[in-house]
Tab-separated table of C-alpha atoms and ligand atoms in Angstrom:
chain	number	residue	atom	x	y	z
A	70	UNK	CA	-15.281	-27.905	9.398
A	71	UNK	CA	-13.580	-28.575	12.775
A	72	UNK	CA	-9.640	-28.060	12.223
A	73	UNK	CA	-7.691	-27.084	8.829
A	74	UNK	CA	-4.186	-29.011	7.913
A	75	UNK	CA	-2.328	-26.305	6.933
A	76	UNK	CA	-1.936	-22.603	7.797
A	77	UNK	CA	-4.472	-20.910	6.018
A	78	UNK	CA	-1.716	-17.524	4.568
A	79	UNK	CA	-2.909	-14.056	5.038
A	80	UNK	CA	-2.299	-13.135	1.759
A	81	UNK	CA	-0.604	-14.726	-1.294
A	82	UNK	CA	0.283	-14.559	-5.254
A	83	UNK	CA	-2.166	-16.118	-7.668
A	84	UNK	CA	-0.140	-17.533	-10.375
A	85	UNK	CA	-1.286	-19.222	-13.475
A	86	UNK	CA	0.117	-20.439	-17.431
A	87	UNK	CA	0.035	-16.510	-18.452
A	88	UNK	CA	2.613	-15.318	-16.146
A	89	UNK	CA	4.663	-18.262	-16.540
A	90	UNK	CA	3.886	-18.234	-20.378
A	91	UNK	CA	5.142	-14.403	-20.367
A	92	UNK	CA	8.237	-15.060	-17.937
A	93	UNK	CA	9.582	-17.830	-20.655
A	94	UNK	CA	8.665	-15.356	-23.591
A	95	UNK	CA	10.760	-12.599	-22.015
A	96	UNK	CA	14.390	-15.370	-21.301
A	97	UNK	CA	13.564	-16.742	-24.805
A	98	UNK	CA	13.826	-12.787	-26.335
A	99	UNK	CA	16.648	-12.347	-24.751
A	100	UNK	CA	16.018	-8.616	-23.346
A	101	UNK	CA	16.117	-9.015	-19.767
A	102	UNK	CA	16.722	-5.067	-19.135
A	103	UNK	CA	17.036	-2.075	-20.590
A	104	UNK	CA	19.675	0.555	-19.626
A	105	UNK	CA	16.860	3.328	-19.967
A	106	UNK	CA	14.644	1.244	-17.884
A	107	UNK	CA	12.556	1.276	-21.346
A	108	UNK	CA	12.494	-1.841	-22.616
A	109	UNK	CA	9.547	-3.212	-24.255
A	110	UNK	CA	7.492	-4.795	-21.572
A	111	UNK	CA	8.205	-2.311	-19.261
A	112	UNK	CA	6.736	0.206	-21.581
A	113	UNK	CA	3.612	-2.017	-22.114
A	114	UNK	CA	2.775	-2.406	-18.301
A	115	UNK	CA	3.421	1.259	-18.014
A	116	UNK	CA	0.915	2.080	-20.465
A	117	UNK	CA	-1.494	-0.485	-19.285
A	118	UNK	CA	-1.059	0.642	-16.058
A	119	UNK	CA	-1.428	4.451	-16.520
A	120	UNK	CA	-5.174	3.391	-18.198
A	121	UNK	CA	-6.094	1.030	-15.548
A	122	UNK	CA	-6.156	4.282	-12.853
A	123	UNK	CA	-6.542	6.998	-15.436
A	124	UNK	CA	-2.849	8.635	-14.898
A	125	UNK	CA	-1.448	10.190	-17.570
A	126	UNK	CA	1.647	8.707	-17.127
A	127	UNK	CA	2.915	5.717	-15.311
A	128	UNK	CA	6.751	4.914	-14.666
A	129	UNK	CA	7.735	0.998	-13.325
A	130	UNK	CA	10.633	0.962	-10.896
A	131	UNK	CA	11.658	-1.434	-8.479
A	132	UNK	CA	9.782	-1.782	-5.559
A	133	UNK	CA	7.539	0.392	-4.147
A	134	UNK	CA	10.210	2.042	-1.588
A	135	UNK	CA	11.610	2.907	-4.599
A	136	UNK	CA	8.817	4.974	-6.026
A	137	UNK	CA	8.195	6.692	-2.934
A	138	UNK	CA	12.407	7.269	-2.568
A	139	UNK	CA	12.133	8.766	-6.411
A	140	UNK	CA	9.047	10.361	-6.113
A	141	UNK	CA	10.296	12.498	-2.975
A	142	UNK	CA	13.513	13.320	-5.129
A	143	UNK	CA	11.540	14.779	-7.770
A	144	UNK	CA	9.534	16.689	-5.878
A	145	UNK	CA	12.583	18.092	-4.977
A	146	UNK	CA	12.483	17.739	-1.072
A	147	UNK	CA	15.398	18.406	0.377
A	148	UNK	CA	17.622	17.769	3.413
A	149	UNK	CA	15.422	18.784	6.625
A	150	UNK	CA	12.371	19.138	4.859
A	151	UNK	CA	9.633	17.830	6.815
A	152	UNK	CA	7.007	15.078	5.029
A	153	UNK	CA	4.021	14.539	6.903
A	154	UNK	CA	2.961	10.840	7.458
A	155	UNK	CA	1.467	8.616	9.314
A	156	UNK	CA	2.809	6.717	11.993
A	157	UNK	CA	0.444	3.629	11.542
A	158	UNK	CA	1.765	2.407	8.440
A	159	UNK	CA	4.757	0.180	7.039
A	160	UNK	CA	7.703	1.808	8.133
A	161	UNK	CA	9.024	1.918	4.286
A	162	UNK	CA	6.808	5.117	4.454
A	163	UNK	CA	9.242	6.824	6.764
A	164	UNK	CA	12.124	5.171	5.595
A	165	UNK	CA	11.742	6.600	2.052
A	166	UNK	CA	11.586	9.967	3.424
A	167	UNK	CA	14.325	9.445	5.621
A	168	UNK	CA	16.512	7.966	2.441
A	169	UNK	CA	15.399	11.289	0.898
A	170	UNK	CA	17.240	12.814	4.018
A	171	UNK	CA	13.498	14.557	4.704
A	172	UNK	CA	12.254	14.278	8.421
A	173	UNK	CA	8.645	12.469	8.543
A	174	UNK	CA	6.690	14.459	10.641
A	175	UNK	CA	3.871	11.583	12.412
A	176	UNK	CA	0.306	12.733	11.911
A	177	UNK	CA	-2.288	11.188	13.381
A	178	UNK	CA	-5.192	8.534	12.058
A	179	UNK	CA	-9.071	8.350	12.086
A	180	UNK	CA	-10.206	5.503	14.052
A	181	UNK	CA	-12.329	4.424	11.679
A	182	UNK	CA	-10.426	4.412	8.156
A	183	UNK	CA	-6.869	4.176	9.537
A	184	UNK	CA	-5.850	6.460	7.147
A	185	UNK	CA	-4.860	10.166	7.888
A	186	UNK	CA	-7.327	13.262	7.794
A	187	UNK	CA	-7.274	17.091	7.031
A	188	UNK	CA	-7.325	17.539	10.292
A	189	UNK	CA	-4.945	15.407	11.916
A	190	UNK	CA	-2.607	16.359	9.206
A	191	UNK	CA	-3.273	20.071	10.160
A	192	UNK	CA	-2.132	19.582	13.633
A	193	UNK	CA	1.285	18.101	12.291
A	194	UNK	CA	1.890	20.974	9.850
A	195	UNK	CA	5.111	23.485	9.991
A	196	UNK	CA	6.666	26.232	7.914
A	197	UNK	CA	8.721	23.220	7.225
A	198	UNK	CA	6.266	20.680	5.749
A	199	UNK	CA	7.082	20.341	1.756
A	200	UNK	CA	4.961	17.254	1.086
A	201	UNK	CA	2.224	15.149	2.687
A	202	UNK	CA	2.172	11.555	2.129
A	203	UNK	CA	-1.294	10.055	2.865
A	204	UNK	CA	-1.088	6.134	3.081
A	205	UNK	CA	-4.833	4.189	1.626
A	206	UNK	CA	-4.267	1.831	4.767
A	207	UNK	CA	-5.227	-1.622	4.167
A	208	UNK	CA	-6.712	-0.702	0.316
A	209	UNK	CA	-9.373	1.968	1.596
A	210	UNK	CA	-8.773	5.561	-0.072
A	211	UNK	CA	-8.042	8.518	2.690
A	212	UNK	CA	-10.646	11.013	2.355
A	213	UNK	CA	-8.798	12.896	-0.555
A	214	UNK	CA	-10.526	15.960	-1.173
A	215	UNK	CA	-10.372	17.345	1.885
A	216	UNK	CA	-6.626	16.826	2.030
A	217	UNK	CA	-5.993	18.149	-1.919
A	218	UNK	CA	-7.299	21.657	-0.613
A	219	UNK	CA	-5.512	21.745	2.455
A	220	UNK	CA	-2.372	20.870	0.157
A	221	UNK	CA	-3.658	23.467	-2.750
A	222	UNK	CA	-3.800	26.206	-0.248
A	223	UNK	CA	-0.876	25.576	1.545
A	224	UNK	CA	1.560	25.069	-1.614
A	225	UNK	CA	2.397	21.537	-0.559
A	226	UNK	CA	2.679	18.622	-3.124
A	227	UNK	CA	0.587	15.303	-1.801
A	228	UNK	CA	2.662	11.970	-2.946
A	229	UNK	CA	0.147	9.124	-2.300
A	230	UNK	CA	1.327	5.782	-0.437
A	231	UNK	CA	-0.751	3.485	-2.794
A	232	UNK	CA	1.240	0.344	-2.055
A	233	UNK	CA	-2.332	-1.413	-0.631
A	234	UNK	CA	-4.803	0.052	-2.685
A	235	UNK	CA	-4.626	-0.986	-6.534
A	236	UNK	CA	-7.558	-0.739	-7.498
A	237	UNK	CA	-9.531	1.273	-4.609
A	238	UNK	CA	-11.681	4.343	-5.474
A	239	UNK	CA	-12.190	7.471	-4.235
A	240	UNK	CA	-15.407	9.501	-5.806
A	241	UNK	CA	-15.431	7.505	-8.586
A	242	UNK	CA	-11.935	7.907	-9.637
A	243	UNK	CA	-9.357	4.971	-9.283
A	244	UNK	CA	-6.562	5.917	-6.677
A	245	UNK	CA	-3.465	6.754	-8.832
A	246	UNK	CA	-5.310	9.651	-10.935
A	247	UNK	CA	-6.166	12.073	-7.733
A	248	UNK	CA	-2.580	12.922	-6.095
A	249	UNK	CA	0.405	14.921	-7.467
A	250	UNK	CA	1.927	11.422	-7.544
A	251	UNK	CA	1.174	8.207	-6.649
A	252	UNK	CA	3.432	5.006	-5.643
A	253	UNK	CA	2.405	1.404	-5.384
A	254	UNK	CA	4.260	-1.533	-4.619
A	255	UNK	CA	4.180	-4.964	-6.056
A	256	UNK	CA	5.226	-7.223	-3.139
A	257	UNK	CA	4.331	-10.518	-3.273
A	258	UNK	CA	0.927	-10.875	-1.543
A	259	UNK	CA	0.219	-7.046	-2.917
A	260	UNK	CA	-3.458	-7.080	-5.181
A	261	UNK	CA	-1.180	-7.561	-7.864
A	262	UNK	CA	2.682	-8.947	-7.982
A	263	UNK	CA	5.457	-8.591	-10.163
A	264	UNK	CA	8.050	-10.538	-7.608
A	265	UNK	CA	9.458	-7.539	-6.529
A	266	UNK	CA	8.634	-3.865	-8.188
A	267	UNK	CA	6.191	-0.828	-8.384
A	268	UNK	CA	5.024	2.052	-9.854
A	269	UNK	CA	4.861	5.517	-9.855
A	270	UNK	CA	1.692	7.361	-11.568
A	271	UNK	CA	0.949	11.329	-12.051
A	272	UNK	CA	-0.651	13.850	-14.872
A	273	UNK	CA	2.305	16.190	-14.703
A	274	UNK	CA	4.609	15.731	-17.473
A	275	UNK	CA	7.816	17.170	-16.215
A	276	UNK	CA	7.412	15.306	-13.021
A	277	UNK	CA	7.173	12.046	-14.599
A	278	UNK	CA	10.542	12.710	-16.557
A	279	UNK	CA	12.314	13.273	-13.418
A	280	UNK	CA	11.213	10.024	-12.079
A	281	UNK	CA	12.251	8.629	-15.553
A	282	UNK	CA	15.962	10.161	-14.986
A	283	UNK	CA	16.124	9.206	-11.059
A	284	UNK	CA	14.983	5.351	-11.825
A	285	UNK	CA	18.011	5.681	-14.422
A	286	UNK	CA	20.835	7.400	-12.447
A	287	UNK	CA	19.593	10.852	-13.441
A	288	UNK	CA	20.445	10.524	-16.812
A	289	UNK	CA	18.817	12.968	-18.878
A	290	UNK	CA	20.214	10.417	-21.961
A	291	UNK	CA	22.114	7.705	-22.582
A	292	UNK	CA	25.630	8.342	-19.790
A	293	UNK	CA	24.569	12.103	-20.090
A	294	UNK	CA	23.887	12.651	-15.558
A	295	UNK	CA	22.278	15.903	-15.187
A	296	UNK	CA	20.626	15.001	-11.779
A	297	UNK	CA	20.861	12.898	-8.479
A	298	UNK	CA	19.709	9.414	-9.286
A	299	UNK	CA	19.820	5.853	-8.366
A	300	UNK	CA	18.611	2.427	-10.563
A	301	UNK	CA	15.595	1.389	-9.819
A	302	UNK	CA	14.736	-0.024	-12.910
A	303	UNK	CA	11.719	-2.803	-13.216
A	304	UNK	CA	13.293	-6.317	-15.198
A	305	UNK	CA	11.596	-7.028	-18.027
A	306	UNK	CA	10.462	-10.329	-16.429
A	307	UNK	CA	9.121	-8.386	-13.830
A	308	UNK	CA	7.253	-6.186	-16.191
A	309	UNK	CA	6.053	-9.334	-17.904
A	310	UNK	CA	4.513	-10.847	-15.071
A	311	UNK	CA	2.934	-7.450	-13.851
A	312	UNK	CA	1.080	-7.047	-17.647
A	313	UNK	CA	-0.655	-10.602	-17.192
A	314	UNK	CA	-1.475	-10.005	-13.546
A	315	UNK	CA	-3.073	-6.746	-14.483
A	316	UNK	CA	-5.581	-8.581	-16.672
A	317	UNK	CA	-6.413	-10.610	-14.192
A	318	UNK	CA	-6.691	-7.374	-11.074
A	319	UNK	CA	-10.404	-6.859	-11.494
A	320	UNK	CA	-10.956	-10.410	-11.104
A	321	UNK	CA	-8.757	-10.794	-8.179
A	322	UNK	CA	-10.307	-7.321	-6.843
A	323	UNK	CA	-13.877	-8.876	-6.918
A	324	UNK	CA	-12.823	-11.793	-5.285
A	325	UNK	CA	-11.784	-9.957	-2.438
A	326	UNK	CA	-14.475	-7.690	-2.031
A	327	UNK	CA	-17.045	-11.412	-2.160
A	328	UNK	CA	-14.651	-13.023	0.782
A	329	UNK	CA	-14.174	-9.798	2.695
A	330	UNK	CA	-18.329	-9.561	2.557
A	331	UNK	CA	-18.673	-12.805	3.783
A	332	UNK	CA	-16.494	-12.258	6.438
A	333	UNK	CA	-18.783	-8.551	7.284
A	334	UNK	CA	-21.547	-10.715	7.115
A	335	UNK	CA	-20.718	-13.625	9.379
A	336	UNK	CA	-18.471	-11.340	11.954
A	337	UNK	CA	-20.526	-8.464	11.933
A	338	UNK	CA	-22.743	-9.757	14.476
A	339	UNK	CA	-20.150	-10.450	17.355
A	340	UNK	CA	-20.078	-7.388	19.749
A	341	UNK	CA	-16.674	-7.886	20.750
A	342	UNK	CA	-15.442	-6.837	16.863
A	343	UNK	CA	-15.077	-3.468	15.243
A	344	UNK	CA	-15.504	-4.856	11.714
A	345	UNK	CA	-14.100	-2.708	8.552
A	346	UNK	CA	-16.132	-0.161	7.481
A	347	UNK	CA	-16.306	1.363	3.724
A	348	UNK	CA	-17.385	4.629	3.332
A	349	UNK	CA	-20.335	5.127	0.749
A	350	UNK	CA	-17.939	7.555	-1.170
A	351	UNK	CA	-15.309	4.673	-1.838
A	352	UNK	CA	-14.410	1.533	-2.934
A	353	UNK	CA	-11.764	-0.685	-0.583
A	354	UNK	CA	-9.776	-2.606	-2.904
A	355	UNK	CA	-9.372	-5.350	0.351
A	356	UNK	CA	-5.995	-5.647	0.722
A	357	UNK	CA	-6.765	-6.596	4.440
A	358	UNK	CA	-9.327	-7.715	6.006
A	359	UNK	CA	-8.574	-5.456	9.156
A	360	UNK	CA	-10.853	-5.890	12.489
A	361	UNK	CA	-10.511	-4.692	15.793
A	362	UNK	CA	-10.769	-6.221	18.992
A	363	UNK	CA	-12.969	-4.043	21.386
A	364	UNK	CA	-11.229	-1.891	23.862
A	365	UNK	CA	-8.647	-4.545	24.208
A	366	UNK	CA	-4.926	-4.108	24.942
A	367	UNK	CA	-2.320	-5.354	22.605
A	368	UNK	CA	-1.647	-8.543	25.477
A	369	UNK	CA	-5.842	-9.850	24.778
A	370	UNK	CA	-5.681	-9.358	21.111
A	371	UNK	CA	-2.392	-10.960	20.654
A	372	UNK	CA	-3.695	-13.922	22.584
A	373	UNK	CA	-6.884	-14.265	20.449
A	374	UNK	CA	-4.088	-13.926	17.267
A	375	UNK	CA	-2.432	-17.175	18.880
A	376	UNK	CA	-5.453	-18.298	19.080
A	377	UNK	CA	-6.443	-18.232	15.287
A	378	UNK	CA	-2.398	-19.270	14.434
A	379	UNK	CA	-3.013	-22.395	16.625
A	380	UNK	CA	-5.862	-23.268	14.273
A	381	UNK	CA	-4.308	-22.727	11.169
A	382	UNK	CA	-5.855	-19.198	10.627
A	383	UNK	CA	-2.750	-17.122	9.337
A	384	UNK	CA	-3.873	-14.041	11.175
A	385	UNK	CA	-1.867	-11.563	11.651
A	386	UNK	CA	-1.259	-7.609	13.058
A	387	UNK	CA	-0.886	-4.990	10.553
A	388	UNK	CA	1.257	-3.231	12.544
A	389	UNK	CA	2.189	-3.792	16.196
A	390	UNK	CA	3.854	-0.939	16.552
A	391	UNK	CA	3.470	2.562	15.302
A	392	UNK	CA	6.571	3.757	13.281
A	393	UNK	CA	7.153	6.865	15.334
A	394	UNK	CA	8.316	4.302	18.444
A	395	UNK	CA	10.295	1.855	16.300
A	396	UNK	CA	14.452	2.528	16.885
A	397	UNK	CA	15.451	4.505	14.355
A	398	UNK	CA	13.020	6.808	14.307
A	399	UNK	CA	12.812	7.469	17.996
A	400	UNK	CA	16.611	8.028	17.729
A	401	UNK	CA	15.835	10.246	14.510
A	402	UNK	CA	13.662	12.650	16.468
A	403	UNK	CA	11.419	13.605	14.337
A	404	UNK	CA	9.179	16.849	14.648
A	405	UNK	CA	6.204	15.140	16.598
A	406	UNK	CA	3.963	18.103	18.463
A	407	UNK	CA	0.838	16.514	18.995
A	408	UNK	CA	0.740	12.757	20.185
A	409	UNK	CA	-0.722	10.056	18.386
A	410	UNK	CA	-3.689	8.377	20.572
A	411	UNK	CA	-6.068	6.796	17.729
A	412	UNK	CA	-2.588	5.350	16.224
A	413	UNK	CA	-1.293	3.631	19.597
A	414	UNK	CA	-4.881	1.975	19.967
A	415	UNK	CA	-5.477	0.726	16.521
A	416	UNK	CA	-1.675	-0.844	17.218
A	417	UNK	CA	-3.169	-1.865	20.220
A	418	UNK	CA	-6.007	-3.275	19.318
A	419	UNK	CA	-6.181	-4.648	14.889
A	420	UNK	CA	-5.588	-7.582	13.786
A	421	UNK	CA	-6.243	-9.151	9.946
A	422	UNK	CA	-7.751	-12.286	8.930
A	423	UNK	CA	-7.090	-13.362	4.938
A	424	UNK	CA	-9.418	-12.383	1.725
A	425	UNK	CA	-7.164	-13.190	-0.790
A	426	UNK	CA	-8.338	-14.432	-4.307
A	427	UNK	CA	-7.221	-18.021	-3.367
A	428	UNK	CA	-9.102	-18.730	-0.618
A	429	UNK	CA	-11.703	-21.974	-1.249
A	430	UNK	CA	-15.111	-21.473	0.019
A	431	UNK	CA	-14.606	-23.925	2.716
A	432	UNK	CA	-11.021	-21.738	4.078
A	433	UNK	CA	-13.030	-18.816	4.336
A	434	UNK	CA	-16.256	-20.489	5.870
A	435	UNK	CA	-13.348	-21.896	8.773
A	436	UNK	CA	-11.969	-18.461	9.071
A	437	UNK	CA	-15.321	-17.271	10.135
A	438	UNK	CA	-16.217	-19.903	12.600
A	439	UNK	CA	-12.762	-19.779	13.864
A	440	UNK	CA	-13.548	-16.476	15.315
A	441	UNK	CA	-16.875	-17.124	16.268
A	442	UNK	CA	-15.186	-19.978	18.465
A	443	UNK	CA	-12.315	-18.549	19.740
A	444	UNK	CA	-13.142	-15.329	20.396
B	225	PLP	C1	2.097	1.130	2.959
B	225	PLP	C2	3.315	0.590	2.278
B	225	PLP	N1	4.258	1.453	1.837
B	225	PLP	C3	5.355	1.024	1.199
B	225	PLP	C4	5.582	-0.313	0.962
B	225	PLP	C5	6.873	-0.721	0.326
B	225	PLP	O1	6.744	-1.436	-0.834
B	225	PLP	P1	7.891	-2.461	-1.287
B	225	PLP	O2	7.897	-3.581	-0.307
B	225	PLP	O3	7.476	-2.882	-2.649
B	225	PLP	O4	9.174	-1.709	-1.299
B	225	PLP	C6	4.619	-1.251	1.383
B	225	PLP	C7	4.709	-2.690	1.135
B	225	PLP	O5	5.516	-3.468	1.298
B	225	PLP	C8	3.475	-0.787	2.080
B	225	PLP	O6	2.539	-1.637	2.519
């Protein structure tokens, strides 16, 4: 197929009759909310949610800033502590922290995972650090054990950045069940969508009942405040829509995996691409399709992006510029010691091409040869 009549979207929500079907259900029951943030859908997801990663508990808020925001309040980190993080992520990673009035302290990424390391998370450590949040860039899991034991031995609590990776596995174990915490986010275009929302999931009891007060304005019960909280509760409608789309993840999650293997497949051959690679000890839940152009500077591989745009191929850069350069966070100051030369390149140098579940056969086939062509 020469030429495609409309843009061909990086990612987006697959819809059907069961969310709608729940959506109406919920405005027809007339419970909307709950002022616990318990009402009964809510509670459902959560439970359905908490099996699908084997967590022992799972607590919907709303959005996945908001998980990592209450997460980083109960694990009780406090003005000037210092969270380590990685630069090469969505900058609601640092902005959580910074909401949390921690300081994220940048660590550095391995060039071939994007994701932070033991070691590169070693080099950004302090008598400071209280908490290391590793992000599963893109849907693949960072290389977890490693980074439990440095945590373990260190007395440092690990709060996963899972907003990419529903569904990913590390070891056999579904990410959500390996952290202290974990937080996903259900963004449109996300594996999974509830409009707007997300979720936190840990084993540790009392932890999970301080996110439960902080997503309800601390209250320990009804108007009774015995901590700092905000509301960050999930709608019902939202919880509605996230139950059905579960059902539907491992479907969605297969889908994925088929395009992005197509894509390995067809692109793997071209020298000029670094394709994705997926470690034999995980599963990449393919949020993005992520490739990288070659020893290019960020001026060739936005061209060959304009390039792909022109053609209808939404493809797009997941993320131009590391965190640790935007504004705010320059102006912050943040304790940086070491700098951050695998994170500049992949900004430098990725771009992602789509692998959603509603891509047709003949999208993805144009994707491919799109590349081939323009590259
Ligand atoms: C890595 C990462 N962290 C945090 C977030 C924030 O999630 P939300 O947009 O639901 O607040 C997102 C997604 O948007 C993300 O990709």
């Amino acid at each position: 197929m020469d030429s495609m009549r409309d843009m061909i979207p990086i990612n987006q929500p697959s819809m059907g009759k069961e969310e709608i079907e729940a959506v109406v259900e919920v405005l027809k029951s007339g419970i909307l909310s709950e002022k616990s943030g318990r009402g009964p859908r809510v509670l459902q997801f959560e439970k359905e949610f908490a099996k699908f990663v084997g967590a022992k508990h799972a607590i919907a808020v709303a959005s996945g800033t908001a998980a990592l925001h209450s997460t980083l309040l109960a694990a009780g980190i406090q003005p000037g502590d210092e969270v380590v993080i990685p630069s090469f992520t969505f900058s609601a990673t640092a902005g959580a922290v910074a909401l949390g009035g921690g300081r994220p302290a940048f660590a550095d990424i391995d060039a071939d995972t994007y994701c932070l390391t033991r070691e590169t998370i070693e080099a950004a450590l302090t008598r400071g650090t209280k908490a290391i949040m590793p992000v599963h860039m893109y849907g693949l899991c960072a290389d977890m054990n490693p980074i439990m034991e440095l945590a373990r031995n260190r007395g440092i609590v690990v709060i996963e950045d899972g907003a990419q990776a529903h569904g990913a596995e590390y070891n056999g174990r579904r990410v959500g069940s390996i952290g202290d915490a974990t937080c996903f986010s259900f963004y449109p275009g996300k594996n999974m969508t509830t409009g707007e929302g997300g979720m936190v999931t840990t084993n540790d009891d009392d932890f999970a009942e301080q996110v439960r007060m902080i997503r309800t304005h601390g209250e320990e019960r009804p108007y009774w405040v015995s901590r700092q909280g905000h509301n960050y509760r999930m709608p019902e409608m939202s919880a509605a829509i996230g139950a059905a789309q579960l059902k539907k993840l491992p479907g969605f999650l297969q889908e994925r995996r088929r395009n992005a293997e197509y894509l390995i497949e067809k692109l793997g051959v071209l020298g000029k691409l670094v394709i994705p690679k997926e470690p034999t000890d995980r599963k990449h839940a393919w949020y993005l399709f992520t490739a990288r152009l070659r020893g290019a500077n960020a001026g060739k591989r936005n061209k060959l992006v304009e390039k792909l745009r022109s053609r209808n191929v939404g493809a797009s850069v997941y993320y131009e510029s590391p965190v640790h350069m935007l504004p705010y966070y320059r102006d912050l100051q943040s304790p940086r010691r070491s700098a951050l030369p695998e994170t500049e390149r992949a900004c430098r140098q990725v771009f992602s091409l789509p692998v959603h579940p509603g891509l047709r056969q003949t999208e993805l086939q144009y994707v491919a040869d799109t590349v081939k062509r323009v590259i």
